[in-house]
Coordinates of C-alpha atoms in Angstrom, one line a residue:
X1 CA 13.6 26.8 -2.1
X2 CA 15.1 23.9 -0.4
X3 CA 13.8 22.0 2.5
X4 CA 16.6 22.7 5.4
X5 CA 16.8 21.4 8.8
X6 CA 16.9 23.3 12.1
X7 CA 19.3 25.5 13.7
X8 CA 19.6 26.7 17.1
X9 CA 16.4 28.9 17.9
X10 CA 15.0 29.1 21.4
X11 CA 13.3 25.4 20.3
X12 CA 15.0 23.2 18.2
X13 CA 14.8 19.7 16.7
X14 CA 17.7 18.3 16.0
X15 CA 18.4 14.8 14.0
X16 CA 21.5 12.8 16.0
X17 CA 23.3 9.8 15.1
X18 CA 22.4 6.8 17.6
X19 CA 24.5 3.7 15.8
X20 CA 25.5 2.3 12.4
X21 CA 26.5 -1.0 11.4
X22 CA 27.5 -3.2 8.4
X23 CA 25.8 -6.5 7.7
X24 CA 27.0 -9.4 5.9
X25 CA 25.0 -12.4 5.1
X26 CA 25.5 -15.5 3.1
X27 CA 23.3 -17.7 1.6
X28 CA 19.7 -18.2 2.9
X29 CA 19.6 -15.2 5.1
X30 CA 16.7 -14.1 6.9
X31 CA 14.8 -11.8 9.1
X32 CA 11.6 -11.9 10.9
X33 CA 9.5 -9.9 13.0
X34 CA 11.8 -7.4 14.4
X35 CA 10.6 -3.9 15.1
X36 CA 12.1 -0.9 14.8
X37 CA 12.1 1.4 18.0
X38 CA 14.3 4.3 16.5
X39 CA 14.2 6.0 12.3
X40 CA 16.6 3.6 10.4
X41 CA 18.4 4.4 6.5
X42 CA 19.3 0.8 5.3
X43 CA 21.5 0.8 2.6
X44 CA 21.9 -2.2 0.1
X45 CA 25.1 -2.7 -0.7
X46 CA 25.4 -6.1 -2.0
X47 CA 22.8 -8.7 -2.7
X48 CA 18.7 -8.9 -3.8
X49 CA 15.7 -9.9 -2.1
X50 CA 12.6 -9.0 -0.8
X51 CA 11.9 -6.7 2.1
X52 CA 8.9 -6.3 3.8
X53 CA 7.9 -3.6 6.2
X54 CA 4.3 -3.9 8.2
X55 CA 3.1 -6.5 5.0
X56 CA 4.2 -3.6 2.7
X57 CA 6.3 -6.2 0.4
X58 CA 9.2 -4.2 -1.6
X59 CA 12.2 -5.5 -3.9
X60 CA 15.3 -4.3 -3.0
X61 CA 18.5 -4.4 -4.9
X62 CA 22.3 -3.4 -4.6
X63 CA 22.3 0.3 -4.4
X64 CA 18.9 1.2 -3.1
X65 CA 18.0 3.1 0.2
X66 CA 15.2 2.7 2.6
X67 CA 13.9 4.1 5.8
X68 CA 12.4 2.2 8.4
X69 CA 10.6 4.6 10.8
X70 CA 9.7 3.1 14.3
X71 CA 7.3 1.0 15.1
X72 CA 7.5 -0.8 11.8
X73 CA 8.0 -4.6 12.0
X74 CA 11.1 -5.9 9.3
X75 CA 10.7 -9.3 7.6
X76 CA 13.1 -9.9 5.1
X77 CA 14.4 -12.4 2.8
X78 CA 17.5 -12.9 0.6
X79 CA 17.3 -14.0 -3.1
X80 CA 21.7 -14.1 -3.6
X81 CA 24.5 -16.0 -2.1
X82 CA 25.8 -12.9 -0.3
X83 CA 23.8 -10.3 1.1
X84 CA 25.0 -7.1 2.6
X85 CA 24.1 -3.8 4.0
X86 CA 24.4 -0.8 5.9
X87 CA 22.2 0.3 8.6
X88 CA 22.2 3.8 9.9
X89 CA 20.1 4.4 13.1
X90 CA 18.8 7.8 14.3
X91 CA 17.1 9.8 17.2
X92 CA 16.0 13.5 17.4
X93 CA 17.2 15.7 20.3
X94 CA 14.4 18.1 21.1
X95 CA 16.1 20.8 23.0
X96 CA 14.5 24.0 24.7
X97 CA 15.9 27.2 26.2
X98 CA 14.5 27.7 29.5
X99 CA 15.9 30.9 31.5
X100 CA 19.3 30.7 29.5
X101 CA 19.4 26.8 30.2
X102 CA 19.3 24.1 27.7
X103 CA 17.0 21.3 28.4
X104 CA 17.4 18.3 26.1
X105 CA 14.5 15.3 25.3
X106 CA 15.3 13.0 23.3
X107 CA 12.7 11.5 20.6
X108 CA 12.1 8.5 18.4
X109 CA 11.1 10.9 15.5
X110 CA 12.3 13.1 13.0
X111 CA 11.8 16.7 12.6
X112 CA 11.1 15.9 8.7
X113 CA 7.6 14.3 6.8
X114 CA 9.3 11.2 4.9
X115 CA 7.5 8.5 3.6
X116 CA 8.6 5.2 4.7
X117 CA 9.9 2.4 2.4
X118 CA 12.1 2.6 -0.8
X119 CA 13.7 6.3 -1.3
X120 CA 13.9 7.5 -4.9
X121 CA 17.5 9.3 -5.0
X122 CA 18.5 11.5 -7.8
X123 CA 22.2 10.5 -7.5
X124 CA 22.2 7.0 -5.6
X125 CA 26.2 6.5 -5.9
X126 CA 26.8 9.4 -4.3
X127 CA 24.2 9.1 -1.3
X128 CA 25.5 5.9 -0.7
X129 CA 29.5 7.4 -1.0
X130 CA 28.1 9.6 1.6
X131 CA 26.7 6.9 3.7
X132 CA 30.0 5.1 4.0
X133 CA 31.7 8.3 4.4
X134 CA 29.8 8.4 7.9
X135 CA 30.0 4.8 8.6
X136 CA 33.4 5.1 8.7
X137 CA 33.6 8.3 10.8
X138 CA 31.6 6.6 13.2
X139 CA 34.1 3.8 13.3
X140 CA 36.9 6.1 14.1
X141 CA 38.6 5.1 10.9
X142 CA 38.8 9.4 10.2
X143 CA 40.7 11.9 11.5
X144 CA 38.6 14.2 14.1
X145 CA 35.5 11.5 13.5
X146 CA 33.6 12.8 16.9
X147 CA 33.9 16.6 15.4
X148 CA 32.3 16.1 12.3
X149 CA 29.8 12.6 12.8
X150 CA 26.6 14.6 13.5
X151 CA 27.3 17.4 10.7
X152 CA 27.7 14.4 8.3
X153 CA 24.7 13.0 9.6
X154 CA 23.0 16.4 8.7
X155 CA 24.9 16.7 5.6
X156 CA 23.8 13.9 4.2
X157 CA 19.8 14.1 5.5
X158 CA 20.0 17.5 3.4
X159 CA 21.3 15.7 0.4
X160 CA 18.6 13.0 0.6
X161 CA 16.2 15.8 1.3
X162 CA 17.3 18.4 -2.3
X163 CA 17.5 14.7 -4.3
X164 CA 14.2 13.0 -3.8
X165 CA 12.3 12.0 -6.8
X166 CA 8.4 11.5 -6.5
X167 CA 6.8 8.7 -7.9
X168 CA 7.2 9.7 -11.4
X169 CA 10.9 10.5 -11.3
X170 CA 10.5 14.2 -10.7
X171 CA 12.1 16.0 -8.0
X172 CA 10.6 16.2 -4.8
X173 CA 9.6 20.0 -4.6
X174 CA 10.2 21.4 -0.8
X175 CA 8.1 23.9 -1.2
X176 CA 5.1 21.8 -2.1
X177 CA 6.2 19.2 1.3
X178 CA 5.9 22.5 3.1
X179 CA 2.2 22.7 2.3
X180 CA 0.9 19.5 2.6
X181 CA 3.4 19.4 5.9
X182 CA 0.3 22.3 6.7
X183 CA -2.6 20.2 5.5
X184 CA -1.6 17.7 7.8
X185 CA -1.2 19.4 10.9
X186 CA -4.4 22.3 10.0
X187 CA -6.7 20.0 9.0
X188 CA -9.4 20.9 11.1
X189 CA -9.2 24.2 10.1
X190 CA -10.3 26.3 6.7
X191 CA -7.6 25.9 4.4
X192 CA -7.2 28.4 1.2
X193 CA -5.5 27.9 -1.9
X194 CA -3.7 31.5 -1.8
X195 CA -2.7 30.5 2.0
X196 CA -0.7 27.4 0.5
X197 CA 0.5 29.3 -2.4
X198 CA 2.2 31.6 0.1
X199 CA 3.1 29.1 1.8
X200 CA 5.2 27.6 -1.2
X201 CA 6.3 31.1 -2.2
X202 CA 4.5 30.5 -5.2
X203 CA 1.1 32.2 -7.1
X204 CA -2.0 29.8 -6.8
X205 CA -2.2 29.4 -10.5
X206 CA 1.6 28.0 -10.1
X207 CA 1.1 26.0 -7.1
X208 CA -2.0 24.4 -8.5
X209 CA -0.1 23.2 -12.1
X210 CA 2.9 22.1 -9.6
X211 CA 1.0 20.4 -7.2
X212 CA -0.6 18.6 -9.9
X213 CA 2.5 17.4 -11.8
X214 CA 3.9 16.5 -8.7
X215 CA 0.8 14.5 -7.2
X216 CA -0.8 13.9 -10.0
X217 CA -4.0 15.7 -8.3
X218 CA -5.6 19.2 -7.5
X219 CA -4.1 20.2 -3.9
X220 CA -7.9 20.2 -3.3
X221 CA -8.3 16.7 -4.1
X222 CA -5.1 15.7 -2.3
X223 CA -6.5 17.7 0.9
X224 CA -10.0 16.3 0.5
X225 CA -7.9 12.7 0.5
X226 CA -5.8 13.6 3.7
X227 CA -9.1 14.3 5.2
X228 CA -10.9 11.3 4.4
X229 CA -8.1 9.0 5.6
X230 CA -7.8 10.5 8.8
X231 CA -11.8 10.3 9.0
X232 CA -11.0 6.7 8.5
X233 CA -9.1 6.4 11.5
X234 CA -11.3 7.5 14.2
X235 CA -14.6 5.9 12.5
X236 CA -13.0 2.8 13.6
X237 CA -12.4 3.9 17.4
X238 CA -15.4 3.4 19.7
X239 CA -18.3 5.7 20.9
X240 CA -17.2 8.1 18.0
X241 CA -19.9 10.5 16.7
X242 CA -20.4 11.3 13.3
X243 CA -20.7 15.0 13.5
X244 CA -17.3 15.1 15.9
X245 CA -15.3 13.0 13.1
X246 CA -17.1 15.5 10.3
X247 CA -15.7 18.6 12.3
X248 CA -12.4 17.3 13.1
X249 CA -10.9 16.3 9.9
X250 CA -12.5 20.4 9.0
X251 CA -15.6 19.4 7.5
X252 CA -18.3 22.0 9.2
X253 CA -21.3 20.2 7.5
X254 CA -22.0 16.6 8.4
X255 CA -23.7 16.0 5.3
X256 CA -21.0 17.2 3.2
X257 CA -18.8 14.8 4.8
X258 CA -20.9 12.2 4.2
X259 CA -20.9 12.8 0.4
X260 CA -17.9 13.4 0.0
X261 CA -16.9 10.1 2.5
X262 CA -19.0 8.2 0.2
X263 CA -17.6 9.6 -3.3
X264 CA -14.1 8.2 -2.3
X265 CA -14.7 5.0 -0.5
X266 CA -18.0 4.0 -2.3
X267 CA -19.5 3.7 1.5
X268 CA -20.8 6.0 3.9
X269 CA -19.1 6.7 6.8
X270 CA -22.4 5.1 9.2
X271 CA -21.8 2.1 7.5
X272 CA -17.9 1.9 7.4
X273 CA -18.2 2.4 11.3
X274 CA -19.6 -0.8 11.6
X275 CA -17.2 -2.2 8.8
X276 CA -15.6 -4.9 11.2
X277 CA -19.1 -6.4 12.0
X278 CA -20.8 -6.0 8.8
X279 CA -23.4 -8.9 7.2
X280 CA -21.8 -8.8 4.1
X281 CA -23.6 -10.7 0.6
X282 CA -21.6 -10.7 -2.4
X283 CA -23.4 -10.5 -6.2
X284 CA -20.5 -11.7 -8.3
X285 CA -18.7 -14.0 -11.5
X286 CA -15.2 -13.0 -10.2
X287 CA -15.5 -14.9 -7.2
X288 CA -16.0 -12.2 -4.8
X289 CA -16.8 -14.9 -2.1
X290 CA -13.9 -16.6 -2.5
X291 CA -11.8 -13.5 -1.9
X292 CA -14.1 -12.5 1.4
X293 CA -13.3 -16.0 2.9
X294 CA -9.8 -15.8 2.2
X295 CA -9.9 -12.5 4.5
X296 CA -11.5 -14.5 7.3
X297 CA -15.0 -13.6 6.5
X298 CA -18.3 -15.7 5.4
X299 CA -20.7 -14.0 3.3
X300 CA -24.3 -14.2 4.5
X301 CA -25.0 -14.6 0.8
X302 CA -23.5 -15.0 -2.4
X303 CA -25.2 -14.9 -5.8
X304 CA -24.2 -15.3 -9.8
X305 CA -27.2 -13.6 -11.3
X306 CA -27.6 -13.9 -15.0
X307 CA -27.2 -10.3 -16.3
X308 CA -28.1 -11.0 -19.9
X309 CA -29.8 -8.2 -21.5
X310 CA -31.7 -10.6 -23.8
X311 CA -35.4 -11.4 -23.0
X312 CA -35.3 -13.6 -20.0
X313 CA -37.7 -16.7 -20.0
X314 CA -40.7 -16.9 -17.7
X315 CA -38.4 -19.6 -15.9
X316 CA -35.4 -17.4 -15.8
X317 CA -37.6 -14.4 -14.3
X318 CA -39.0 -17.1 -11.6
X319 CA -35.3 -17.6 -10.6
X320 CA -34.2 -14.4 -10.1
X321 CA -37.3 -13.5 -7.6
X322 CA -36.2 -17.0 -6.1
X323 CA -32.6 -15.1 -5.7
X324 CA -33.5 -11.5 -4.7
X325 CA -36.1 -13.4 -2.0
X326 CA -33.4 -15.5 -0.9
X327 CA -31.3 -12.0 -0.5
X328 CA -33.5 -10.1 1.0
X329 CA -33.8 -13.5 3.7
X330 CA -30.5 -13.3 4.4
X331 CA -30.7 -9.0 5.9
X332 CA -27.4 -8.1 4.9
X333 CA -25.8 -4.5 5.5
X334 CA -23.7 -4.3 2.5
X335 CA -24.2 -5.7 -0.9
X336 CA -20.7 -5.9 -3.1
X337 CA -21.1 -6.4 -7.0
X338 CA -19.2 -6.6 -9.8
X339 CA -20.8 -5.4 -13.5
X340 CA -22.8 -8.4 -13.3
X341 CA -25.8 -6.8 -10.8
X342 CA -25.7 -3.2 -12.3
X343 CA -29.1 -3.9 -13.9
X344 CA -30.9 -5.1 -10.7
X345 CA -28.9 -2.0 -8.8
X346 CA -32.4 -0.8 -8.0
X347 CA -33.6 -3.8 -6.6
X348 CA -31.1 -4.5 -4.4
X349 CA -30.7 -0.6 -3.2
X350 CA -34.4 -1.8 -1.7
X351 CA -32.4 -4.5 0.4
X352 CA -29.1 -3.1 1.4
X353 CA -26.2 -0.7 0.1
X354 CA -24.9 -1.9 -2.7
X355 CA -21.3 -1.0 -4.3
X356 CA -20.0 -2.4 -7.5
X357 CA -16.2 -3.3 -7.4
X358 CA -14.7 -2.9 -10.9
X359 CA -12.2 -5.7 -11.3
X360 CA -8.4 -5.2 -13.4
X361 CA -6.3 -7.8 -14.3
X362 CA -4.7 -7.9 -11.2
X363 CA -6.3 -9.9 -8.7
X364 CA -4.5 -8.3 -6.0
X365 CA -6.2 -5.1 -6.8
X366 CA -9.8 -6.3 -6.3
X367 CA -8.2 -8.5 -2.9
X368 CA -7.4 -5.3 -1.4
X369 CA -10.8 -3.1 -2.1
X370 CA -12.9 -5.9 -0.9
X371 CA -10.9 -5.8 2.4
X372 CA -10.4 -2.2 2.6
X373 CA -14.8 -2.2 2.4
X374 CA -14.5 -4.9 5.4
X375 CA -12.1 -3.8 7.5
X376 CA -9.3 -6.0 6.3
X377 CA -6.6 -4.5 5.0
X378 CA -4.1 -5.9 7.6
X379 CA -5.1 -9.4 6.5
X380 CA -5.2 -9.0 3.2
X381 CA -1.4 -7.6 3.2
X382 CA -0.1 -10.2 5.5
X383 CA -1.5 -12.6 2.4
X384 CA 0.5 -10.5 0.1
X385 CA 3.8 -10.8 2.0
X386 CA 3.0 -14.8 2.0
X387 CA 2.7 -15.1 -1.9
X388 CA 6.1 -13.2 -2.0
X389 CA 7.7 -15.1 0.7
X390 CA 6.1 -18.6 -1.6
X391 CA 7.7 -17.1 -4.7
X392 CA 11.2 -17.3 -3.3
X393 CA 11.1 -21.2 -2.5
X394 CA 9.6 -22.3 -5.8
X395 CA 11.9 -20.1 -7.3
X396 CA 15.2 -20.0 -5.8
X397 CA 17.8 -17.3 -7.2
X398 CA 19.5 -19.6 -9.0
X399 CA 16.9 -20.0 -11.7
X400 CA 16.8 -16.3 -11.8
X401 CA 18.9 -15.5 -14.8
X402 CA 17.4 -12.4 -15.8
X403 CA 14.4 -9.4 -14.8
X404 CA 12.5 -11.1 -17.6
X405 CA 12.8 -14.8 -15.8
X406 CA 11.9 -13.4 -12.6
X407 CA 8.9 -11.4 -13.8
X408 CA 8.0 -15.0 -15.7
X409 CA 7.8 -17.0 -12.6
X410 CA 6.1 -14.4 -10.6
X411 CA 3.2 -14.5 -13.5
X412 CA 3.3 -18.4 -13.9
X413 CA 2.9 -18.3 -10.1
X414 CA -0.5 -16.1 -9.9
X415 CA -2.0 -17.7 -13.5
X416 CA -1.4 -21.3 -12.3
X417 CA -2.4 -21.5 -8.5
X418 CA -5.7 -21.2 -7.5
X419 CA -5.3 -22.6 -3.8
X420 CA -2.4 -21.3 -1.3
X421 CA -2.5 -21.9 2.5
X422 CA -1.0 -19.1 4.6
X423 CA 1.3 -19.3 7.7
X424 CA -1.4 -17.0 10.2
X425 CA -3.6 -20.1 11.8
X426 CA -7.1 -21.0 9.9
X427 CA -6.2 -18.6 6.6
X428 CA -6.6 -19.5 3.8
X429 CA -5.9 -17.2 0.6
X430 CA -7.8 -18.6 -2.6
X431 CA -7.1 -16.6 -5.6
X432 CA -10.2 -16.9 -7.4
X433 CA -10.8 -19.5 -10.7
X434 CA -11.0 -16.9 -13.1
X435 CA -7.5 -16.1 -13.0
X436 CA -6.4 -19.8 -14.1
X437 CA -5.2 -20.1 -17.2
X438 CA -8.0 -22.5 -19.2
X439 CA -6.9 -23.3 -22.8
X440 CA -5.1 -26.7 -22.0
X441 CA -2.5 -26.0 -25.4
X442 CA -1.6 -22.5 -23.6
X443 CA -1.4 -23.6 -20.0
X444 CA 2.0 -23.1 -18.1
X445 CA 3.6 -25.8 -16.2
X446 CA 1.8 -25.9 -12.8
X447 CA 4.2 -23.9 -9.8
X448 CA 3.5 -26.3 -6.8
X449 CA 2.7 -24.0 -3.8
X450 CA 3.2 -24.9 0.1
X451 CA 2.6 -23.6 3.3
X452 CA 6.1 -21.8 4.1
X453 CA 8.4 -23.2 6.5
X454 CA 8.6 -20.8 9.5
X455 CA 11.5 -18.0 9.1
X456 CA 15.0 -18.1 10.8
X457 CA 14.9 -15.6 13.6
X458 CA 18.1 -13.3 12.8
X459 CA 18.8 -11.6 15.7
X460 CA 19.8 -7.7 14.7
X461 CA 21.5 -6.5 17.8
X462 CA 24.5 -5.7 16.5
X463 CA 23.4 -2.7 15.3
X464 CA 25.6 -0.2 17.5
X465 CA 28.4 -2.7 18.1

């Protein structure tokens, strides 16, 4: 079954063409801060760069699509000489018959669940043929362009809609947006498997293995996940209670929300409540601290315990009673560890929570869980859009000569620089020592980083011209 959009019933939502433009850049072109009031498809047509919606950095090429919902705020930056693109903006008409009259309200949102950012297309050339089709309908450039603008404009939604790909390239099945479409807006309420098998048109034992392939977890899992993330959301609002949040986001048992609140984010919720005031000590050889100042926060303590499993001397043992003490001093709420403390977990379960962060090879991984345990994911994004804005001045486009160069700079950027000052006032993001490259013979040439000069405002009112 294919996802369709609405006809003509007693209420209707119906996606209308507001404006469309074509942009054309040259060299050094820029964006910054401007935010989105209406749902905009942004076509690349010429050109590479980066784009960066809410500190969500993507890499956008010739030929790809995105969609900017509203509310989003655009930063975006040009790697080639000539940059160009199409910009197609939307509104929904929400129209109602009332006593044989049609009343008509109009809406900054779509009557469709897209996710916002890059859009995997099936067929990209001919998404984009029918993009400039519209564009120039709406210039008048076509015969009888004001009959058939707003049936393009549904023509091509639908196309975008039955050629979606998920993330691993298969296509977006309708009937399995249909159902979590559901999860989303019944939350609250029991949920059965056969309910959104029906609702798919499919048996459970079918809609399970699709969901699966598709999301790459149970539909349980996935619900259990929509459920925690909205949980999220109102712990952080003020005078919430527990037991409301728990039966809100369909959770009957309080307890059972607290387990499962804790399974997925390695905290429980009483504690993540309090995430944006928490005394926080770190127990870490990754340079955990490092990471919590860059985020804007001082731990109240930070250890390196020795976690040999070899028999510690009586001097050694005398030290770490010196460092618990000194811990338990210090009254914090949360403890984050790395492997190093798992064999004094018990001890330090006497002082505070404790949760061990496993650290990847990617630094940016373990940035983002240590802010998303204290209440900083905004900041630690807004450091992520910085490295990629830094990445473009020490490496202009025209040492890019290939993928592989690119990629190469990008990774002699992260292995070489240990120390890079952000544009937001007092932050600092220090990528932790580890990551440097130590073997003097097998060291890369140092990338100089510096603070980034502040962005050209490029003013994007000529959308609807």
């Amino acid at each position: 079954m294919n996802e369709s959009f609405p006809v003509l019933t007693e209420t209707s939502s119906l996606p209308l063409l507001s404006s469309m433009c074509r942009v054309r850049r040259g060299k050094n072109f820029r964006i910054q801060g401007i935010t989105v009031s209406r749902p905009i498809l942004c076509l690349i047509l010429k050109g590479n760069g980066l784009l960066v919606l809410d500190d969500i950095v993507y890499e956008a090429q010739a030929g790809e699509l995105f969609l900017i919902k509203p509310g989003l705020t655009i930063d975006a930056v040009a790697h080639s000489g000539i940059t160009e693109f199409l910009m197609l903006s939307m509104e929904q008409v929400n129209m109602q018959r009332v006593r044989g009259k049609w009343n008509m309200t109009a809406s900054s949102y779509l009557p469709f669940e897209w996710q916002a950012g890059k859009m995997r297309i099936r067929h990209e050339q001919q998404a984009a043929e029918r993009m400039a089709k519209l564009y120039d309908s709406y210039r008048g450039e076509l015969a009888e362009h004001f009959v058939s603008i707003h049936s393009q404009l549904h023509e091509l939604l639908q196309f975008l809609s039955e050629h979606r790909l998920e993330e691993n390239l298969e296509k977006v099945d309708p009937a399995l947006e249909r159902s979590i479409s559901y999860m989303r807006r019944f939350m609250s309420e029991g949920i059965s498997m056969d309910h959104l098998a029906k609702i798919a048109g499919l048996t459970p034992s079918s809609y399970s293995r699709s969901f699966k392939k598709a999301k790459g977890m149970s539909p349980t899992d996935y619900l259990n996940r929509l459920r925690i993330e909205e949980a999220k959301k109102q712990l952080i609002e003020e005078n919430c209670v527990l037991k409301e949040v728990a039966e809100s986001v369909g959770y009957g048992n309080e307890y059972y929300f607290s387990r499962k609140f804790k399974q997925m984010t390695g905290i429980a919720p009483s504690i993540y409540m309090k995430k944006h005031r928490l005394r926080v000590a770190t127990i870490s050889s990754a340079g955990f601290d490092e990471h919590l100042h860059s985020l804007g926060l001082k731990p109240v303590e930070s250890l390196n315990l020795d976690h040999s499993q070899n028999k510690k001397t009586a001097e050694q043992e005398r030290n770490l009673t010196n460092q618990l003490e000194q811990l338990h001093k210090a009254k914090p709420d949360l403890i984050i560890g790395d492997v190093s403390c798992q064999p004094y977990t018990d001890q330090l379960k006497g002082i505070a929570p404790v949760v061990i962060v496993e650290v990847t090879d990617d630094w940016k991984e373990t940035h983002i869980r240590l802010a998303e345990l204290t209440g900083r994911e905004k900041q630690a994004k807004h450091h992520f859009k910085e490295l990629a804005l830094h990445r473009l001045e020490v490496a202009p486009s025209s040492t890019f000569t290939s993928s592989r160069d690119r990629k190469h700079v990008v990774w002699t950027d992260r292995m070489n620089s240990p120390l890079i000052h952000s544009q937001a006032k007092g932050s600092t993001l220090r990528i932790p020592s580890q990551h440097i490259q130590r073997k003097k013979k097998n060291l890369l040439k140092p990338v100089v980083m510096h603070p980034s000069t502040a962005l050209v405002h490029e003013n994007l009112s000529v959308i609807g011209r």
